[in-house]
Coordinates of C-alpha atoms in Angstrom, one line a residue:
Chain J
X3 CA 2.4 -17.6 21.2
X4 CA 3.3 -18.8 17.6
X5 CA -0.3 -18.9 16.6
X6 CA -1.2 -19.8 13.1
X7 CA -3.7 -17.7 11.1
X8 CA -5.0 -18.4 7.6
X9 CA -2.3 -17.8 5.0
X10 CA -4.6 -16.4 2.4
X11 CA -4.8 -13.1 4.3
X12 CA -2.5 -10.3 3.1
X13 CA -1.7 -7.9 5.9
X14 CA -1.4 -4.2 5.0
X15 CA 0.1 -2.2 7.8
X16 CA -1.1 1.3 8.5
X17 CA -0.1 3.6 11.3
X18 CA -3.7 3.6 12.6
X19 CA -7.0 2.3 11.1
X20 CA -7.9 6.0 10.8
X21 CA -5.5 6.1 7.8
X22 CA -7.8 3.6 5.9
X23 CA -10.0 5.4 3.5
X24 CA -12.9 4.3 1.4
X25 CA -10.8 4.4 -1.8
X26 CA -8.2 2.0 -0.3
X27 CA -11.0 -0.5 0.4
X28 CA -12.5 -0.1 -3.0
X29 CA -9.2 -0.4 -4.8
X30 CA -8.5 -3.6 -3.0
X31 CA -11.7 -5.0 -4.5
X32 CA -10.9 -3.5 -7.9
X33 CA -7.6 -5.4 -7.8
X34 CA -9.4 -8.6 -7.0
X35 CA -9.5 -9.0 -3.2
X36 CA -12.3 -11.3 -2.1
X37 CA -12.8 -9.5 1.2
X38 CA -11.2 -6.7 3.3
X39 CA -11.3 -6.3 7.0
X40 CA -9.8 -3.5 9.1
X41 CA -8.5 -4.5 12.5
X42 CA -8.3 -1.6 14.8
X43 CA -7.7 -1.0 18.5
X44 CA -10.6 -1.3 20.9
X45 CA -13.1 1.5 20.7
X46 CA -12.1 4.1 23.2
X47 CA -8.5 3.0 23.2
X48 CA -7.3 4.8 20.0
X49 CA -4.0 6.5 20.5
X50 CA -5.3 9.2 18.1
X51 CA -8.6 9.3 19.9
X52 CA -11.0 8.6 17.0
X53 CA -8.9 6.7 14.3
X54 CA -10.7 3.4 14.8
X55 CA -14.1 5.1 15.0
X56 CA -13.5 6.8 11.7
X57 CA -12.3 3.5 10.2
X58 CA -15.6 1.9 11.2
X59 CA -17.6 4.7 9.5
X60 CA -15.5 4.3 6.4
X61 CA -15.9 0.6 6.4
X62 CA -19.6 1.1 6.6
X63 CA -19.6 3.5 3.7
X64 CA -17.5 1.2 1.6
X65 CA -19.9 -1.6 2.4
X66 CA -22.8 0.5 1.3
X67 CA -21.1 1.3 -2.1
X68 CA -20.2 -2.4 -2.6
X69 CA -23.8 -3.4 -1.9
X70 CA -25.0 -0.8 -4.5
X71 CA -22.7 -2.0 -7.2
X72 CA -23.5 -5.7 -6.6
X73 CA -20.2 -6.8 -5.1
X74 CA -21.7 -7.3 -1.6
X75 CA -21.2 -5.1 1.4
X76 CA -20.6 -8.1 3.7
X77 CA -17.2 -8.6 2.1
X78 CA -15.9 -5.6 4.1
X79 CA -15.8 -5.8 7.9
X80 CA -14.4 -3.9 10.9
X81 CA -12.9 -5.7 13.9
X82 CA -11.5 -4.3 17.1
X83 CA -9.0 -5.9 19.5
X84 CA -6.1 -4.9 21.7
X85 CA -2.5 -5.5 20.8
X86 CA -2.3 -8.2 23.5
X87 CA -5.1 -10.3 22.0
X88 CA -3.2 -12.5 19.6
X89 CA -5.7 -15.4 19.9
X90 CA -8.5 -13.1 19.1
X91 CA -6.6 -11.9 16.0
X92 CA -6.4 -15.5 14.8
X93 CA -10.1 -16.0 15.6
X94 CA -11.1 -12.9 13.5
X95 CA -8.9 -14.1 10.7
X96 CA -10.5 -17.5 10.6
X97 CA -13.9 -16.0 10.9
X98 CA -13.3 -13.7 8.0
X99 CA -11.9 -16.5 5.8
X100 CA -14.9 -18.5 6.6
X101 CA -17.3 -15.7 5.8
X102 CA -15.6 -15.0 2.4
X103 CA -15.7 -18.8 1.6
X104 CA -19.4 -18.7 2.1
X105 CA -19.8 -15.6 -0.1
X106 CA -17.5 -17.0 -2.8
X107 CA -14.8 -15.2 -4.7
X108 CA -15.0 -11.6 -5.8
X109 CA -17.5 -11.5 -8.7
X110 CA -15.2 -9.1 -10.6
X111 CA -12.6 -11.9 -11.2
X112 CA -15.2 -14.0 -13.1
X113 CA -16.4 -10.9 -15.0
X114 CA -12.8 -10.0 -16.0
X115 CA -12.1 -13.5 -17.2
X116 CA -15.3 -13.5 -19.3
X117 CA -14.5 -10.1 -20.9
X118 CA -11.0 -11.4 -21.7
X119 CA -12.5 -14.6 -23.2
X120 CA -14.8 -12.6 -25.3
X121 CA -12.0 -10.4 -26.5
X122 CA -9.9 -13.4 -27.4
X123 CA -12.7 -15.0 -29.4
X124 CA -13.3 -11.8 -31.3
Chain V
X17 CA -19.5 28.2 -0.4
X18 CA -21.9 26.1 -2.4
X19 CA -23.0 23.0 -0.6
X20 CA -23.7 19.8 -2.5
X21 CA -24.5 16.3 -1.5
X22 CA -23.5 13.0 -3.1
X23 CA -26.0 11.6 -5.6
X24 CA -26.8 7.9 -5.0
X25 CA -24.8 5.8 -7.4
X26 CA -28.0 4.0 -8.4
X27 CA -29.3 7.3 -9.7
X28 CA -26.1 8.2 -11.6
X29 CA -25.8 4.8 -13.4
X30 CA -29.4 5.0 -14.7
X31 CA -28.2 7.7 -17.1
X32 CA -25.0 6.2 -18.2
X33 CA -25.8 2.5 -18.7
X34 CA -24.9 2.6 -22.4
X35 CA -21.6 4.4 -22.4
X36 CA -18.3 2.8 -23.4
X37 CA -16.1 5.5 -21.9
X38 CA -16.7 7.9 -19.1
X39 CA -14.9 10.8 -17.5
X40 CA -15.6 11.7 -13.9
X41 CA -14.8 15.4 -13.4
X42 CA -14.4 16.9 -9.9
X43 CA -13.9 20.4 -8.8
X44 CA -11.3 21.7 -6.3
X45 CA -13.5 24.4 -4.8
X46 CA -16.7 24.4 -2.7
X47 CA -17.6 20.7 -3.4
X48 CA -14.2 19.6 -2.2
X49 CA -14.8 21.4 1.1
X50 CA -18.2 19.8 1.6
X51 CA -16.7 16.4 0.6
X52 CA -19.1 15.8 -2.3
X53 CA -17.1 16.4 -5.4
X54 CA -13.4 16.8 -4.8
X55 CA -10.5 14.6 -5.9
X56 CA -11.2 12.1 -3.2
X57 CA -14.9 11.7 -4.2
X58 CA -13.9 11.5 -7.9
X59 CA -11.6 8.5 -7.0
X60 CA -14.4 6.8 -5.0
X61 CA -17.1 7.3 -7.7
X62 CA -14.8 6.2 -10.5
X63 CA -13.7 3.1 -8.6
X64 CA -17.3 2.2 -7.8
X65 CA -18.4 2.7 -11.4
X66 CA -15.5 0.7 -12.8
X67 CA -16.5 -2.2 -10.6
X68 CA -20.2 -1.7 -11.4
X69 CA -19.6 -2.0 -15.2
X70 CA -17.2 -4.8 -14.8
X71 CA -19.6 -6.7 -12.6
X72 CA -22.2 -6.4 -15.4
X73 CA -19.7 -7.8 -17.9
X74 CA -19.1 -4.4 -19.6
X75 CA -15.7 -3.1 -20.6
X76 CA -16.1 0.6 -19.9
X77 CA -13.2 3.0 -19.5
X78 CA -13.7 5.2 -16.5
X79 CA -11.2 8.0 -16.0
X80 CA -10.8 10.7 -13.5
X81 CA -9.9 14.4 -13.6
X82 CA -10.3 17.2 -11.0
X83 CA -10.3 20.8 -12.2
X84 CA -9.3 23.8 -10.2
X85 CA -12.8 25.2 -10.9
X86 CA -15.6 24.1 -13.2
X87 CA -17.3 27.5 -13.2
X88 CA -14.6 29.2 -15.2
X89 CA -13.9 28.8 -19.0
X90 CA -10.2 28.9 -18.5
X91 CA -10.1 25.8 -16.3
X92 CA -12.5 23.9 -18.5
X93 CA -10.3 24.6 -21.5
X94 CA -7.6 22.5 -19.8
X95 CA -9.5 19.3 -20.6
X96 CA -10.4 20.1 -24.2
X97 CA -7.9 17.6 -25.6
X98 CA -9.1 14.7 -23.4
X99 CA -12.9 15.1 -23.5
X100 CA -13.1 13.9 -27.1
X101 CA -12.0 10.5 -25.9
X102 CA -15.1 9.9 -23.9
X103 CA -18.8 9.2 -24.5
X104 CA -20.0 11.2 -21.5
X105 CA -18.9 13.2 -18.6
X106 CA -20.2 12.9 -15.0
X107 CA -19.5 16.2 -13.3
X108 CA -19.5 16.2 -9.5
X109 CA -19.1 20.0 -9.3
X110 CA -22.1 22.1 -8.3
X111 CA -24.9 22.7 -10.7
X112 CA -23.1 25.7 -12.0
X113 CA -20.0 23.8 -12.9
X114 CA -22.0 21.0 -14.5
X115 CA -23.9 23.4 -16.8
X116 CA -20.6 25.2 -17.6
X117 CA -19.0 21.9 -18.7
X118 CA -22.0 21.3 -21.0
X119 CA -21.8 24.8 -22.4
X120 CA -18.1 24.5 -23.0
X121 CA -18.5 21.1 -24.7
X122 CA -21.9 21.3 -26.5
X123 CA -21.5 17.9 -28.2
X124 CA -20.7 16.1 -25.0
X125 CA -23.2 14.2 -22.9
X126 CA -22.8 15.7 -19.3
X127 CA -24.5 14.3 -16.3
X128 CA -24.7 15.5 -12.7
X129 CA -23.1 13.3 -10.0
X130 CA -24.1 15.4 -7.0
X131 CA -27.3 17.2 -5.8
X132 CA -26.5 20.9 -5.4
X133 CA -28.2 22.1 -2.2
X134 CA -27.5 25.7 -1.1
X135 CA -25.0 28.4 -0.2
X136 CA -23.9 27.6 3.3
X137 CA -21.1 27.0 5.8
X138 CA -19.5 24.1 7.6
X139 CA -21.0 24.1 11.1
X140 CA -18.9 21.1 11.9
X141 CA -17.5 18.3 9.8
X142 CA -20.4 16.5 8.2
X143 CA -22.9 19.3 9.0
X144 CA -23.5 22.1 6.5
X145 CA -26.0 24.8 7.1
X146 CA -27.7 27.3 4.8
X147 CA -26.9 30.9 5.5
X148 CA -27.6 32.9 2.3
X149 CA -30.2 32.7 -0.5
X150 CA -28.6 35.3 -2.7
X151 CA -31.7 37.6 -2.7
X152 CA -29.6 40.3 -4.4
X153 CA -30.3 43.0 -1.8
X154 CA -28.6 42.3 1.5
X155 CA -30.5 43.2 4.6
X156 CA -28.0 41.9 7.2
X157 CA -27.1 45.4 8.3
X158 CA -30.6 45.9 9.7
X159 CA -31.1 42.5 11.2
X160 CA -28.2 42.0 13.5
X161 CA -26.4 40.0 10.8
X162 CA -28.9 37.2 10.9
X163 CA -30.6 36.6 7.5
X164 CA -34.4 36.4 7.7
X165 CA -34.6 35.5 4.0
X166 CA -32.6 32.3 4.6
X167 CA -33.4 31.4 8.1
X168 CA -37.0 32.2 8.4
X169 CA -39.3 29.7 6.7
X170 CA -41.7 32.4 5.7
X171 CA -38.9 34.8 4.7
X172 CA -40.7 37.6 6.6
X173 CA -39.2 40.9 7.1
X174 CA -41.0 42.0 10.2
X175 CA -41.0 39.1 12.6
X176 CA -41.4 36.9 14.4
X177 CA -44.7 35.4 13.4
X178 CA -47.1 33.7 15.7
X179 CA -45.5 30.3 15.0
X180 CA -42.4 31.2 17.0
X181 CA -42.3 29.2 20.3
X182 CA -39.5 29.2 22.8
X183 CA -37.1 30.4 20.1
X184 CA -38.0 27.6 17.7
X185 CA -39.9 27.7 14.5
X186 CA -43.3 26.1 14.1
X187 CA -42.3 24.0 11.1
X188 CA -39.7 22.0 13.1
X189 CA -38.4 21.8 16.6
X190 CA -34.9 21.7 15.2
X191 CA -35.1 25.0 13.3
X192 CA -34.4 28.1 15.3
X193 CA -36.7 31.1 14.8
X194 CA -34.7 33.6 12.7
X195 CA -36.5 36.5 14.3
X196 CA -35.8 35.3 17.8
X197 CA -32.1 35.1 16.8
X198 CA -32.3 38.6 15.3
X199 CA -33.9 40.0 18.5
X200 CA -31.4 38.2 20.7
X201 CA -28.4 39.6 18.7
X202 CA -29.7 43.1 18.5
X203 CA -30.3 43.0 22.3
X204 CA -26.8 41.8 22.8
X205 CA -25.5 44.6 20.6
X206 CA -27.7 47.2 22.5
X207 CA -29.3 48.1 19.2
X208 CA -32.9 47.0 19.8
X209 CA -34.1 50.3 18.5
X210 CA -33.3 48.9 15.0
X211 CA -35.9 46.2 15.7
X212 CA -38.6 48.9 16.2
X213 CA -38.2 50.2 12.7
X214 CA -40.5 48.6 10.1
X215 CA -39.0 47.2 7.0
X216 CA -40.5 48.6 3.8
X217 CA -41.8 46.1 1.2
X218 CA -38.8 44.2 -0.1
X219 CA -38.0 44.4 -3.8
X220 CA -38.1 40.8 -4.8
X221 CA -37.2 41.5 -8.4
X222 CA -33.5 41.0 -7.4
X223 CA -34.4 37.6 -6.1
X224 CA -35.6 34.7 -8.3
X225 CA -38.9 36.6 -9.0
X226 CA -37.1 38.5 -11.7
X227 CA -36.0 35.4 -13.5
X228 CA -32.3 34.3 -13.9
X229 CA -30.0 37.0 -12.7
X230 CA -26.8 38.6 -13.9
X231 CA -24.2 40.8 -12.3
X232 CA -22.8 43.2 -15.0
X233 CA -19.6 45.1 -14.2
X234 CA -18.7 47.1 -17.2
X235 CA -15.6 48.5 -15.4
X236 CA -14.2 44.9 -15.4
X237 CA -15.3 43.8 -18.8
X238 CA -12.8 43.9 -21.7

């Protein structure tokens, strides 16, 4: 297919989205990610039965935490597709990039820079 | 085990807005099993708090530790060297552990990071149910191993009361009538004659009515 998807997405491979835990999502934001989305198999099609359903729940929990601490829960999303849906993968990637562009960069980056500036001045 | 539930982060941060360094202390026992205060939850809370402070432009050090148990002096001693480096500790062990941390380190500000709920069991993942209230005088031998103190809203000893309808309690359609369960189980065991016997008045002094309780075992003390 040779489809192009936005280059600012860093793919982290996991054996199943069921492997993704809340802490992995939170750490990504701590390290400066502007957004995170988990792309799992279609619901009902998980090879391990419930991996993608668990991932969805964890994504929802991570979103709740991010909302509470002022980072914004919308920055974390769950998407489902089958392995044969390359074009849909590209569509989701573009959608995600657009959503994050609207939301702006991870506020922690700005905060970190300000703290550093303050430290340098002092 | 002791069942606890996560405290909302909003509630935790109210108490620790002013700190410069913070230690999140988890416990490897009951709260790990009920997924409220184990190593995993320590990591999540610490990560969330680090981001919370950073987002507010504050440079706060948030570290993590998970003890084997927080309700034993021996395990609490293990962190003696490190606690001095922090302004406060958020303990996500049960209420017992949280208090023991504070007793062990009297000059330390210690805050709870969970709401401790009850003594219970894991019905299934994500569902914990109360089974014992620690009344100090077990009656299970006489009640077909169903506890009327815990599972009956009125804690009555000779039930059921008039509020039992089709096996459910009058306070909620989701709560089973403890005395219906007792009768069903005694019937299944062929021991309904036990049900005929009246319970004498229960001595509540071994329950909370007698104030905070102790178990003293001189044979074990050194």
